[in-house]
């Protein structure tokens, strides 16, 4: 190796280090402001999130009552809510795998259109008096709407990564605000429109708005060719073998179960206060509003920290406490049930559900890349998006079903206490797991860190040159890249 070859080799090493450092620098620069293209994409994604979750939650204040008048039990009405999540649970992994072939934009817009059409059709069910036909069509139309939701939700995560490669957590936090606004405004709008025009009007209005959003996304979102989704990803079986991913998935399922638990149970519990459908909608607005307000903050925090388990486990602890107050739990007999106690508990629940949920996507992604050896590319992001939607929907499926059954068997205070116990137990177990994982990582990193520090102390590298150079010549490469004999 001659002098020229030494210099060239050292320059390549410097370029490699620059490339490794570039993502960090880009992330710092990108986090300062959004480009015009990113702002337009954010507006479109936020609009879709709001309208779609508004459509999903709009039936919460009045559907249980309408279903009861048609002859459905509270548990069966609760399963209508769960069935929506069941379809998303089953279909999200499929959409995650076929997305590179179908195209992210086609899947996104197709899902929006399907969801909007099904919402409008669902509004016609009140014309059906036959119990069996009403129940069958409720499940069928809700299932088709869920297919559309699974399609655009999975594609939406990939769009976020493509449009905002360095601000994923922050943007997901902003979008979760509109999810919260949609879920909160949905019951409020639904109760208001139901009072004005009956069962069908809420679905007609929201379904029409959803359909109107679809053409805008055709022109304003990036095309599928611009979205790099052709990179090969791993399998769901491989990613579910990673312990940290399994634990994070368990947290997602439990948090979404807690959220879904309230859909069929809160309205029957609040009947004792003789509230109107619009007032019940406002209480749902409070819960989801607090979730939406604090989601950007927790998303920003998750972008700034590397150990997400502190946020997730503390969120579980505080969610457990909020559910105990919401009951109020029989284990706290000194708490007297009142509407103000429910308001305080629901406000706290919205805050800490957001805290537990926001870091989970990045936690799964980091677990796949760091612990599982997955490539940090769009294929992996697509896989993680499908898995996240799948697990979240599992909780949305279990929550209403468990809630309806517990409400019918033991009442709301006991049901809320059971769920609080599950969150407390999960918080303790996950704290132990992530603490032990962190300790083990520190122990394994000690030799590597020592070697790295030793290398950094060397101010220059001395290389004996052979093969074509003068015998005995020794060249020293200084830190600035210069070469001395």
Short mmCIF file of C-alpha atoms in Angstrom, two decimals:
data_model
loop_
_atom_site.label_atom_id
_atom_site.label_comp_id
_atom_site.label_asym_id
_atom_site.label_seq_id
_atom_site.Cartn_x
_atom_site.Cartn_y
_atom_site.Cartn_z
CA UNK A 1 0.00 0.00 0.00
CA UNK A 2 1.58 3.32 -1.12
CA UNK A 3 1.15 6.82 0.25
CA UNK A 4 -1.61 7.69 -2.23
CA UNK A 5 -3.52 4.52 -1.40
CA UNK A 6 -3.25 5.25 2.33
CA UNK A 7 -4.69 8.73 1.86
CA UNK A 8 -7.52 7.42 -0.34
CA UNK A 9 -8.40 4.70 2.18
CA UNK A 10 -8.43 7.17 5.05
CA UNK A 11 -10.63 9.59 3.09
CA UNK A 12 -13.13 6.79 2.48
CA UNK A 13 -13.22 6.12 6.22
CA UNK A 14 -13.89 9.80 6.88
CA UNK A 15 -16.72 9.81 4.28
CA UNK A 16 -18.24 6.73 5.90
CA UNK A 17 -18.25 8.43 9.29
CA UNK A 18 -19.85 11.50 7.72
CA UNK A 19 -22.61 9.36 6.24
CA UNK A 20 -23.25 7.76 9.61
CA UNK A 21 -23.50 11.16 11.25
CA UNK A 22 -25.65 12.67 8.48
CA UNK A 23 -29.00 11.25 9.63
CA UNK A 24 -28.54 12.84 13.03
CA UNK A 25 -27.73 16.21 11.51
CA UNK A 26 -30.58 15.93 9.04
CA UNK A 27 -32.96 15.06 11.85
CA UNK A 28 -31.95 18.16 13.78
CA UNK A 29 -32.40 20.37 10.73
CA UNK A 30 -35.65 18.72 9.63
CA UNK A 31 -37.24 19.07 13.05
CA UNK A 32 -37.03 22.85 12.87
CA UNK A 33 -39.71 23.37 10.23
CA UNK A 34 -41.85 21.59 7.66
CA UNK A 35 -41.63 22.17 3.92
CA UNK A 36 -44.71 23.22 1.94
CA UNK A 37 -45.10 19.67 0.64
CA UNK A 38 -44.97 18.32 4.18
CA UNK A 39 -47.53 20.85 5.41
CA UNK A 40 -49.96 19.89 2.64
CA UNK A 41 -49.46 16.21 3.40
CA UNK A 42 -50.02 16.83 7.10
CA UNK A 43 -53.28 18.69 6.43
CA UNK A 44 -54.55 15.86 4.22
CA UNK A 45 -53.60 13.13 6.69
CA UNK A 46 -55.08 15.08 9.59
CA UNK A 47 -58.35 15.64 7.72
CA UNK A 48 -58.66 11.94 6.94
CA UNK A 49 -57.87 10.96 10.53
CA UNK A 50 -60.51 13.35 11.86
CA UNK A 51 -63.30 12.37 9.46
CA UNK A 52 -62.65 8.64 9.69
CA UNK A 53 -62.53 8.46 13.49
CA UNK A 54 -65.52 10.76 13.65
CA UNK A 55 -67.37 8.23 11.51
CA UNK A 56 -66.23 5.39 13.76
CA UNK A 57 -67.24 6.99 17.05
CA UNK A 58 -70.35 8.86 15.98
CA UNK A 59 -72.68 6.03 17.01
CA UNK A 60 -71.50 5.72 20.62
CA UNK A 61 -74.14 8.02 22.25
CA UNK A 62 -77.23 6.53 20.59
CA UNK A 63 -76.56 3.16 18.94
CA UNK A 64 -76.83 1.09 22.19
CA UNK A 65 -80.25 2.65 22.85
CA UNK A 66 -81.41 2.17 19.24
CA UNK A 67 -80.15 -1.43 19.23
CA UNK A 68 -81.99 -2.14 22.47
CA UNK A 69 -85.23 -0.87 20.89
CA UNK A 70 -84.65 -3.34 18.03
CA UNK A 71 -84.33 -6.20 20.53
CA UNK A 72 -80.54 -6.47 20.86
CA UNK A 73 -78.95 -7.11 24.25
CA UNK A 74 -76.23 -4.83 25.60
CA UNK A 75 -73.59 -7.51 25.11
CA UNK A 76 -74.60 -8.06 21.46
CA UNK A 77 -74.63 -4.30 20.83
CA UNK A 78 -71.16 -4.15 22.37
CA UNK A 79 -69.99 -6.84 19.96
CA UNK A 80 -71.05 -4.64 17.04
CA UNK A 81 -68.38 -2.21 18.22
CA UNK A 82 -65.93 -5.10 18.68
CA UNK A 83 -66.62 -6.55 15.23
CA UNK A 84 -65.26 -3.38 13.64
CA UNK A 85 -61.99 -3.90 15.48
CA UNK A 86 -61.99 -7.64 14.74
CA UNK A 87 -61.98 -7.02 11.00
CA UNK A 88 -59.15 -4.49 11.33
CA UNK A 89 -57.25 -6.98 13.47
CA UNK A 90 -57.51 -9.66 10.81
CA UNK A 91 -56.97 -7.49 7.74
CA UNK A 92 -54.23 -5.05 8.87
CA UNK A 93 -51.35 -7.58 8.56
CA UNK A 94 -52.63 -8.54 5.10
CA UNK A 95 -52.71 -4.91 3.97
CA UNK A 96 -49.24 -4.42 5.45
CA UNK A 97 -47.85 -7.22 3.27
CA UNK A 98 -49.66 -6.33 0.02
CA UNK A 99 -49.07 -2.57 0.31
CA UNK A 100 -45.80 -2.60 -1.70
CA UNK A 101 -47.58 -4.37 -4.56
CA UNK A 102 -50.84 -2.39 -4.54
CA UNK A 103 -49.33 1.02 -3.91
CA UNK A 104 -49.65 3.19 -0.85
CA UNK A 105 -51.77 5.92 -2.44
CA UNK A 106 -54.28 3.53 -4.04
CA UNK A 107 -54.71 1.65 -0.78
CA UNK A 108 -55.11 4.89 1.17
CA UNK A 109 -57.73 6.47 -1.09
CA UNK A 110 -59.57 3.18 -1.70
CA UNK A 111 -59.94 2.73 2.04
CA UNK A 112 -61.34 6.23 2.47
CA UNK A 113 -63.96 5.73 -0.25
CA UNK A 114 -65.03 2.35 1.12
CA UNK A 115 -65.37 3.75 4.64
CA UNK A 116 -67.41 6.75 3.51
CA UNK A 117 -69.87 4.70 1.43
CA UNK A 118 -70.42 2.19 4.23
CA UNK A 119 -71.05 4.98 6.72
CA UNK A 120 -73.85 6.36 4.57
CA UNK A 121 -75.40 2.91 4.10
CA UNK A 122 -75.25 2.24 7.85
CA UNK A 123 -77.49 5.26 8.40
CA UNK A 124 -80.37 3.50 6.64
CA UNK A 125 -80.58 0.63 9.16
CA UNK A 126 -83.19 2.37 11.29
CA UNK A 127 -85.74 1.61 8.57
CA UNK A 128 -85.38 -2.11 9.34
CA UNK A 129 -87.68 -3.43 12.07
CA UNK A 130 -86.79 -7.12 11.88
CA UNK A 131 -84.29 -7.96 14.65
CA UNK A 132 -82.33 -10.59 12.74
CA UNK A 133 -81.97 -8.48 9.59
CA UNK A 134 -81.01 -5.40 11.62
CA UNK A 135 -78.33 -7.33 13.54
CA UNK A 136 -76.96 -9.06 10.42
CA UNK A 137 -76.64 -5.86 8.40
CA UNK A 138 -75.12 -4.04 11.39
CA UNK A 139 -72.28 -6.57 11.45
CA UNK A 140 -71.92 -6.78 7.66
CA UNK A 141 -71.77 -3.03 6.93
CA UNK A 142 -69.60 -2.38 9.96
CA UNK A 143 -67.20 -5.08 8.77
CA UNK A 144 -66.89 -3.57 5.28
CA UNK A 145 -66.30 -0.15 6.80
CA UNK A 146 -63.57 -1.68 8.95
CA UNK A 147 -61.84 -3.06 5.84
CA UNK A 148 -61.64 0.46 4.47
CA UNK A 149 -60.34 1.75 7.80
CA UNK A 150 -57.63 -0.93 7.95
CA UNK A 151 -56.51 -0.04 4.41
CA UNK A 152 -56.09 3.68 4.94
CA UNK A 153 -54.69 3.31 8.47
CA UNK A 154 -51.91 0.98 7.32
CA UNK A 155 -51.13 3.12 4.28
CA UNK A 156 -51.25 6.25 6.42
CA UNK A 157 -48.35 5.08 8.60
CA UNK A 158 -46.21 4.50 5.51
CA UNK A 159 -47.14 7.94 4.15
CA UNK A 160 -46.01 9.50 7.42
CA UNK A 161 -42.60 7.82 7.15
CA UNK A 162 -42.21 8.89 3.51
CA UNK A 163 -43.32 12.49 3.96
CA UNK A 164 -41.77 13.02 7.41
CA UNK A 165 -38.73 10.72 7.60
CA UNK A 166 -37.16 12.58 10.53
CA UNK A 167 -40.22 13.71 12.48
CA UNK A 168 -42.24 10.51 12.70
CA UNK A 169 -43.02 10.64 16.42
CA UNK A 170 -43.96 14.33 16.39
CA UNK A 171 -46.20 13.96 13.33
CA UNK A 172 -47.87 10.86 14.75
CA UNK A 173 -48.56 12.91 17.88
CA UNK A 174 -50.16 15.67 15.79
CA UNK A 175 -52.24 13.13 13.89
CA UNK A 176 -53.30 11.50 17.16
CA UNK A 177 -54.66 14.92 18.13
CA UNK A 178 -57.00 14.73 15.16
CA UNK A 179 -57.78 11.12 16.04
CA UNK A 180 -58.75 12.35 19.48
CA UNK A 181 -60.71 15.25 18.01
CA UNK A 182 -62.53 12.88 15.67
CA UNK A 183 -63.31 10.44 18.42
CA UNK A 184 -64.43 13.25 20.72
CA UNK A 185 -66.28 15.33 18.16
CA UNK A 186 -67.87 12.17 16.75
CA UNK A 187 -70.06 11.43 19.78
CA UNK A 188 -70.81 15.13 20.27
CA UNK A 189 -71.74 15.62 16.60
CA UNK A 190 -73.59 12.31 16.59
CA UNK A 191 -75.65 13.23 19.64
CA UNK A 192 -76.45 16.65 18.21
CA UNK A 193 -77.40 15.37 14.74
CA UNK A 194 -79.34 12.47 16.24
CA UNK A 195 -81.43 14.95 18.25
CA UNK A 196 -82.13 16.94 15.07
CA UNK A 197 -82.67 14.29 12.40
CA UNK A 198 -82.74 10.88 14.08
CA UNK A 199 -80.57 7.80 13.52
CA UNK A 200 -79.60 8.33 9.88
CA UNK A 201 -78.49 11.98 9.80
CA UNK A 202 -75.14 11.57 11.65
CA UNK A 203 -74.01 8.82 9.27
CA UNK A 204 -75.15 10.71 6.16
CA UNK A 205 -73.26 13.86 7.12
CA UNK A 206 -69.99 12.23 8.17
CA UNK A 207 -70.02 9.72 5.31
CA UNK A 208 -70.47 12.52 2.77
CA UNK A 209 -67.63 14.55 4.27
CA UNK A 210 -65.36 11.48 4.17
CA UNK A 211 -66.12 10.93 0.49
CA UNK A 212 -65.42 14.58 -0.30
CA UNK A 213 -61.95 14.28 1.24
CA UNK A 214 -60.92 11.42 -1.07
CA UNK A 215 -60.56 13.46 -4.34
CA UNK A 216 -58.35 16.01 -2.57
CA UNK A 217 -55.91 13.28 -1.58
CA UNK A 218 -55.66 12.13 -5.20
CA UNK A 219 -54.02 15.42 -6.20
CA UNK A 220 -52.25 16.56 -3.03
CA UNK A 221 -50.58 13.45 -1.59
CA UNK A 222 -47.38 12.01 -3.15
CA UNK A 223 -47.82 9.30 -5.76
CA UNK A 224 -46.99 5.67 -5.10
CA UNK A 225 -43.86 6.04 -7.26
CA UNK A 226 -42.60 8.75 -4.94
CA UNK A 227 -43.20 6.54 -1.90
CA UNK A 228 -40.41 4.03 -1.54
CA UNK A 229 -42.32 0.88 -0.55
CA UNK A 230 -40.51 -1.69 -2.67
CA UNK A 231 -37.92 -2.63 -0.06
CA UNK A 232 -38.19 -6.15 1.23
CA UNK A 233 -39.49 -6.57 4.77
CA UNK A 234 -39.35 -9.43 7.23
CA UNK A 235 -42.24 -11.59 8.32
CA UNK A 236 -44.70 -11.16 11.16
CA UNK A 237 -43.50 -14.44 12.59
CA UNK A 238 -39.94 -13.09 12.81
CA UNK A 239 -40.86 -9.78 14.41
CA UNK A 240 -43.10 -11.47 16.96
CA UNK A 241 -40.15 -13.52 18.21
CA UNK A 242 -38.51 -10.39 19.62
CA UNK A 243 -39.24 -10.10 23.38
CA UNK A 244 -39.38 -6.28 23.49
CA UNK A 245 -41.81 -6.26 20.56
CA UNK A 246 -44.06 -8.81 22.30
CA UNK A 247 -44.16 -6.75 25.49
CA UNK A 248 -44.89 -3.53 23.58
CA UNK A 249 -47.67 -5.27 21.65
CA UNK A 250 -49.18 -6.36 24.96
CA UNK A 251 -49.17 -2.71 26.11
CA UNK A 252 -50.88 -1.59 22.89
CA UNK A 253 -53.56 -4.27 23.25
CA UNK A 254 -54.25 -3.39 26.88
CA UNK A 255 -54.42 0.37 26.27
CA UNK A 256 -56.79 -0.05 23.33
CA UNK A 257 -58.86 -2.53 25.37
CA UNK A 258 -59.20 0.12 28.05
CA UNK A 259 -60.29 2.68 25.46
CA UNK A 260 -62.72 0.33 23.72
CA UNK A 261 -64.18 -0.77 27.06
CA UNK A 262 -65.93 2.59 27.38
CA UNK A 263 -67.78 2.50 24.04
CA UNK A 264 -70.68 0.24 25.08
CA UNK A 265 -70.47 0.79 28.86
CA UNK A 266 -70.16 4.52 29.57
CA UNK A 267 -73.50 5.54 28.06
CA UNK A 268 -75.54 2.94 30.03
CA UNK A 269 -73.66 3.91 33.21
CA UNK A 270 -74.48 7.59 32.72
CA UNK A 271 -78.21 6.95 32.27
CA UNK A 272 -78.69 7.35 36.02
CA UNK A 273 -78.08 11.08 35.59
CA UNK A 274 -80.85 11.39 32.96
CA UNK A 275 -78.55 13.05 30.48
CA UNK A 276 -79.56 13.71 26.89
CA UNK A 277 -77.73 12.14 23.96
CA UNK A 278 -76.02 15.48 23.23
CA UNK A 279 -74.79 15.81 26.83
CA UNK A 280 -73.44 12.25 26.77
CA UNK A 281 -71.69 13.16 23.55
CA UNK A 282 -70.03 16.08 25.34
CA UNK A 283 -68.71 13.71 28.01
CA UNK A 284 -67.20 11.53 25.28
CA UNK A 285 -65.81 14.79 23.85
CA UNK A 286 -64.03 15.46 27.13
CA UNK A 287 -62.36 12.04 27.18
CA UNK A 288 -61.14 12.11 23.60
CA UNK A 289 -60.40 15.83 23.76
CA UNK A 290 -57.87 15.35 26.55
CA UNK A 291 -56.36 12.49 24.57
CA UNK A 292 -56.08 14.69 21.50
CA UNK A 293 -54.63 17.66 23.37
CA UNK A 294 -51.86 15.70 25.06
CA UNK A 295 -50.96 13.35 22.19
CA UNK A 296 -48.66 15.87 20.42
CA UNK A 297 -46.84 16.50 23.69
CA UNK A 298 -46.25 12.80 24.38
CA UNK A 299 -45.28 12.33 20.71
CA UNK A 300 -42.72 15.13 21.05
CA UNK A 301 -41.39 13.58 24.26
CA UNK A 302 -41.08 10.15 22.61
CA UNK A 303 -38.99 11.77 19.84
CA UNK A 304 -36.61 13.16 22.47
CA UNK A 305 -36.04 10.07 24.62
CA UNK A 306 -34.51 6.69 23.89
CA UNK A 307 -36.07 4.65 26.71
CA UNK A 308 -39.77 4.62 25.94
CA UNK A 309 -40.65 2.16 28.69
CA UNK A 310 -40.78 4.92 31.34
CA UNK A 311 -43.58 6.68 29.43
CA UNK A 312 -45.48 3.48 28.68
CA UNK A 313 -45.37 1.98 32.17
CA UNK A 314 -46.15 5.24 33.98
CA UNK A 315 -49.07 5.70 31.59
CA UNK A 316 -50.35 2.25 32.62
CA UNK A 317 -50.00 3.07 36.32
CA UNK A 318 -51.98 6.30 35.98
CA UNK A 319 -54.58 4.69 33.71
CA UNK A 320 -55.22 2.16 36.47
CA UNK A 321 -55.70 4.96 39.01
CA UNK A 322 -58.07 6.83 36.66
CA UNK A 323 -60.24 3.73 36.19
CA UNK A 324 -60.50 3.25 39.95
CA UNK A 325 -61.85 6.79 40.23
CA UNK A 326 -64.15 6.39 37.24
CA UNK A 327 -66.09 3.45 38.75
CA UNK A 328 -65.84 4.53 41.44
CA UNK A 329 -64.30 1.25 42.58
CA UNK A 330 -65.96 -0.80 45.35
CA UNK A 331 -62.53 -0.97 47.04
CA UNK A 332 -62.87 2.77 47.73
CA UNK A 333 -66.24 2.92 49.53
CA UNK A 334 -65.60 6.47 50.78
CA UNK A 335 -65.86 7.80 47.20
CA UNK A 336 -69.39 8.85 46.40
CA UNK A 337 -70.53 8.58 42.80
CA UNK A 338 -71.08 11.93 41.10
CA UNK A 339 -70.96 13.39 37.63
CA UNK A 340 -67.98 15.57 38.60
CA UNK A 341 -65.98 12.57 39.74
CA UNK A 342 -66.62 10.98 36.35
CA UNK A 343 -65.50 14.15 34.57
CA UNK A 344 -62.22 14.31 36.52
CA UNK A 345 -61.53 10.60 36.01
CA UNK A 346 -62.27 10.73 32.28
CA UNK A 347 -59.99 13.76 31.85
CA UNK A 348 -57.12 11.95 33.56
CA UNK A 349 -57.83 8.78 31.58
CA UNK A 350 -57.56 10.62 28.27
CA UNK A 351 -54.19 12.12 29.26
CA UNK A 352 -52.57 8.90 30.44
CA UNK A 353 -53.95 6.66 27.70
CA UNK A 354 -52.16 8.99 25.26
CA UNK A 355 -49.01 8.76 27.38
CA UNK A 356 -49.00 4.97 27.32
CA UNK A 357 -49.85 4.66 23.64
CA UNK A 358 -47.77 7.31 21.84
CA UNK A 359 -44.29 5.71 22.21
CA UNK A 360 -45.44 2.22 21.18
CA UNK A 361 -44.95 2.50 17.40
CA UNK A 362 -41.37 3.73 17.75
CA UNK A 363 -40.75 1.13 20.46
CA UNK A 364 -41.74 -1.71 18.11
CA UNK A 365 -39.67 -0.22 15.29
CA UNK A 366 -36.59 0.14 17.48
CA UNK A 367 -37.06 -3.38 18.82
CA UNK A 368 -37.24 -4.77 15.29
CA UNK A 369 -34.14 -2.89 14.11
CA UNK A 370 -31.92 -3.06 17.21
CA UNK A 371 -32.94 -6.39 18.72
CA UNK A 372 -34.19 -8.27 15.68
CA UNK A 373 -31.70 -7.13 13.04
CA UNK A 374 -34.38 -5.77 10.66
CA UNK A 375 -33.32 -3.16 8.12
CA UNK A 376 -34.51 0.37 8.87
CA UNK A 377 -36.34 0.79 5.57
CA UNK A 378 -39.87 1.40 4.35
CA UNK A 379 -40.55 -2.33 4.09
CA UNK A 380 -39.94 -2.69 7.82
CA UNK A 381 -42.06 0.40 8.54
CA UNK A 382 -44.90 -1.13 6.52
CA UNK A 383 -44.60 -4.34 8.51
CA UNK A 384 -44.59 -2.45 11.82
CA UNK A 385 -47.58 -0.35 10.73
CA UNK A 386 -49.60 -3.47 9.92
CA UNK A 387 -48.62 -5.08 13.21
CA UNK A 388 -49.45 -1.95 15.23
CA UNK A 389 -52.89 -1.60 13.61
CA UNK A 390 -53.50 -5.31 14.10
CA UNK A 391 -52.67 -5.31 17.82
CA UNK A 392 -54.50 -2.06 18.50
CA UNK A 393 -57.57 -3.46 16.81
CA UNK A 394 -57.28 -6.60 18.93
CA UNK A 395 -57.75 -4.39 21.99
CA UNK A 396 -60.59 -2.49 20.32
CA UNK A 397 -62.22 -5.85 19.67
CA UNK A 398 -61.72 -7.19 23.20
CA UNK A 399 -62.61 -3.93 24.98
CA UNK A 400 -66.28 -3.58 23.97
CA UNK A 401 -66.87 -7.33 24.19
CA UNK A 402 -65.36 -7.61 27.68
CA UNK A 403 -66.98 -4.35 28.75
CA UNK A 404 -70.45 -5.37 27.60
CA UNK A 405 -70.19 -8.77 29.31
CA UNK A 406 -68.84 -7.35 32.59
CA UNK A 407 -71.42 -4.57 32.60
CA UNK A 408 -74.27 -7.02 32.15
CA UNK A 409 -72.92 -9.41 34.81
CA UNK A 410 -71.52 -7.16 37.59
CA UNK A 411 -72.12 -3.51 36.70
CA UNK A 412 -69.83 -0.66 35.70
CA UNK A 413 -67.90 -0.05 38.99
CA UNK A 414 -66.72 -3.67 39.21
CA UNK A 415 -65.96 -3.81 35.47
CA UNK A 416 -63.82 -0.66 35.71
CA UNK A 417 -62.02 -2.09 38.75
CA UNK A 418 -61.16 -5.30 36.87
CA UNK A 419 -59.66 -3.29 34.05
CA UNK A 420 -57.76 -1.11 36.52
CA UNK A 421 -56.23 -4.24 38.06
CA UNK A 422 -55.15 -5.47 34.63
CA UNK A 423 -53.41 -2.14 33.90
CA UNK A 424 -51.67 -2.15 37.29
CA UNK A 425 -50.40 -5.70 36.87
CA UNK A 426 -49.20 -4.94 33.34
CA UNK A 427 -47.38 -1.81 34.56
CA UNK A 428 -45.48 -3.79 37.20
CA UNK A 429 -44.55 -6.64 34.85
CA UNK A 430 -43.43 -4.40 31.99
CA UNK A 431 -41.40 -2.21 34.37
CA UNK A 432 -39.49 -5.26 35.55
CA UNK A 433 -38.93 -6.50 31.99
CA UNK A 434 -37.65 -3.22 30.56
CA UNK A 435 -35.49 -2.52 33.61
CA UNK A 436 -33.81 -5.91 33.32
CA UNK A 437 -33.38 -5.38 29.57
CA UNK A 438 -31.71 -2.04 30.17
CA UNK A 439 -29.35 -3.47 32.81
CA UNK A 440 -28.38 -6.33 30.50
CA UNK A 441 -27.74 -3.92 27.61
CA UNK A 442 -25.43 -1.82 29.78
CA UNK A 443 -23.48 -4.89 30.86
CA UNK A 444 -23.07 -6.11 27.29
CA UNK A 445 -22.02 -2.65 26.08
CA UNK A 446 -19.15 -2.20 28.56
CA UNK A 447 -16.39 -4.00 26.55
CA UNK A 448 -17.43 -2.25 23.34
CA UNK A 449 -17.44 1.15 25.00
CA UNK A 450 -13.99 0.51 26.50
CA UNK A 451 -12.55 -0.42 23.11
CA UNK A 452 -14.17 2.63 21.53
CA UNK A 453 -12.75 4.97 24.17
CA UNK A 454 -9.29 3.45 23.69
CA UNK A 455 -9.47 4.08 19.98
CA UNK A 456 -10.57 7.68 20.46
CA UNK A 457 -7.53 8.43 22.64
CA UNK A 458 -5.19 7.75 19.76
CA UNK A 459 -4.41 11.06 18.12
CA UNK A 460 -2.78 9.49 15.07
CA UNK A 461 -2.63 6.19 13.26
CA UNK A 462 0.74 4.74 12.26
CA UNK A 463 0.74 2.29 9.37
CA UNK A 464 3.77 0.43 8.03
CA UNK A 465 3.67 0.48 4.26
CA UNK A 466 4.55 -2.50 2.16
CA UNK A 467 4.00 -3.85 -1.34
CA UNK A 468 5.36 -1.25 -3.66
CA UNK A 469 6.69 1.29 -1.15
CA UNK A 470 10.19 1.72 0.15
CA UNK A 471 11.11 -0.83 2.77
CA UNK A 472 10.95 0.56 6.25
CA UNK A 473 8.77 3.55 5.30
CA UNK A 474 6.17 4.34 7.95
CA UNK A 475 3.40 6.82 7.33
CA UNK A 476 1.42 8.46 10.15
CA UNK A 477 -2.16 9.64 9.46
CA UNK A 478 -3.05 12.61 11.62
CA UNK A 479 -6.64 13.39 12.75
CA UNK A 480 -6.96 16.09 10.11
CA UNK A 481 -6.24 13.57 7.37
CA UNK A 482 -2.68 14.67 6.59
CA UNK A 483 0.02 12.04 6.11
CA UNK A 484 3.52 12.25 7.58
CA UNK A 485 6.50 9.96 7.06
#
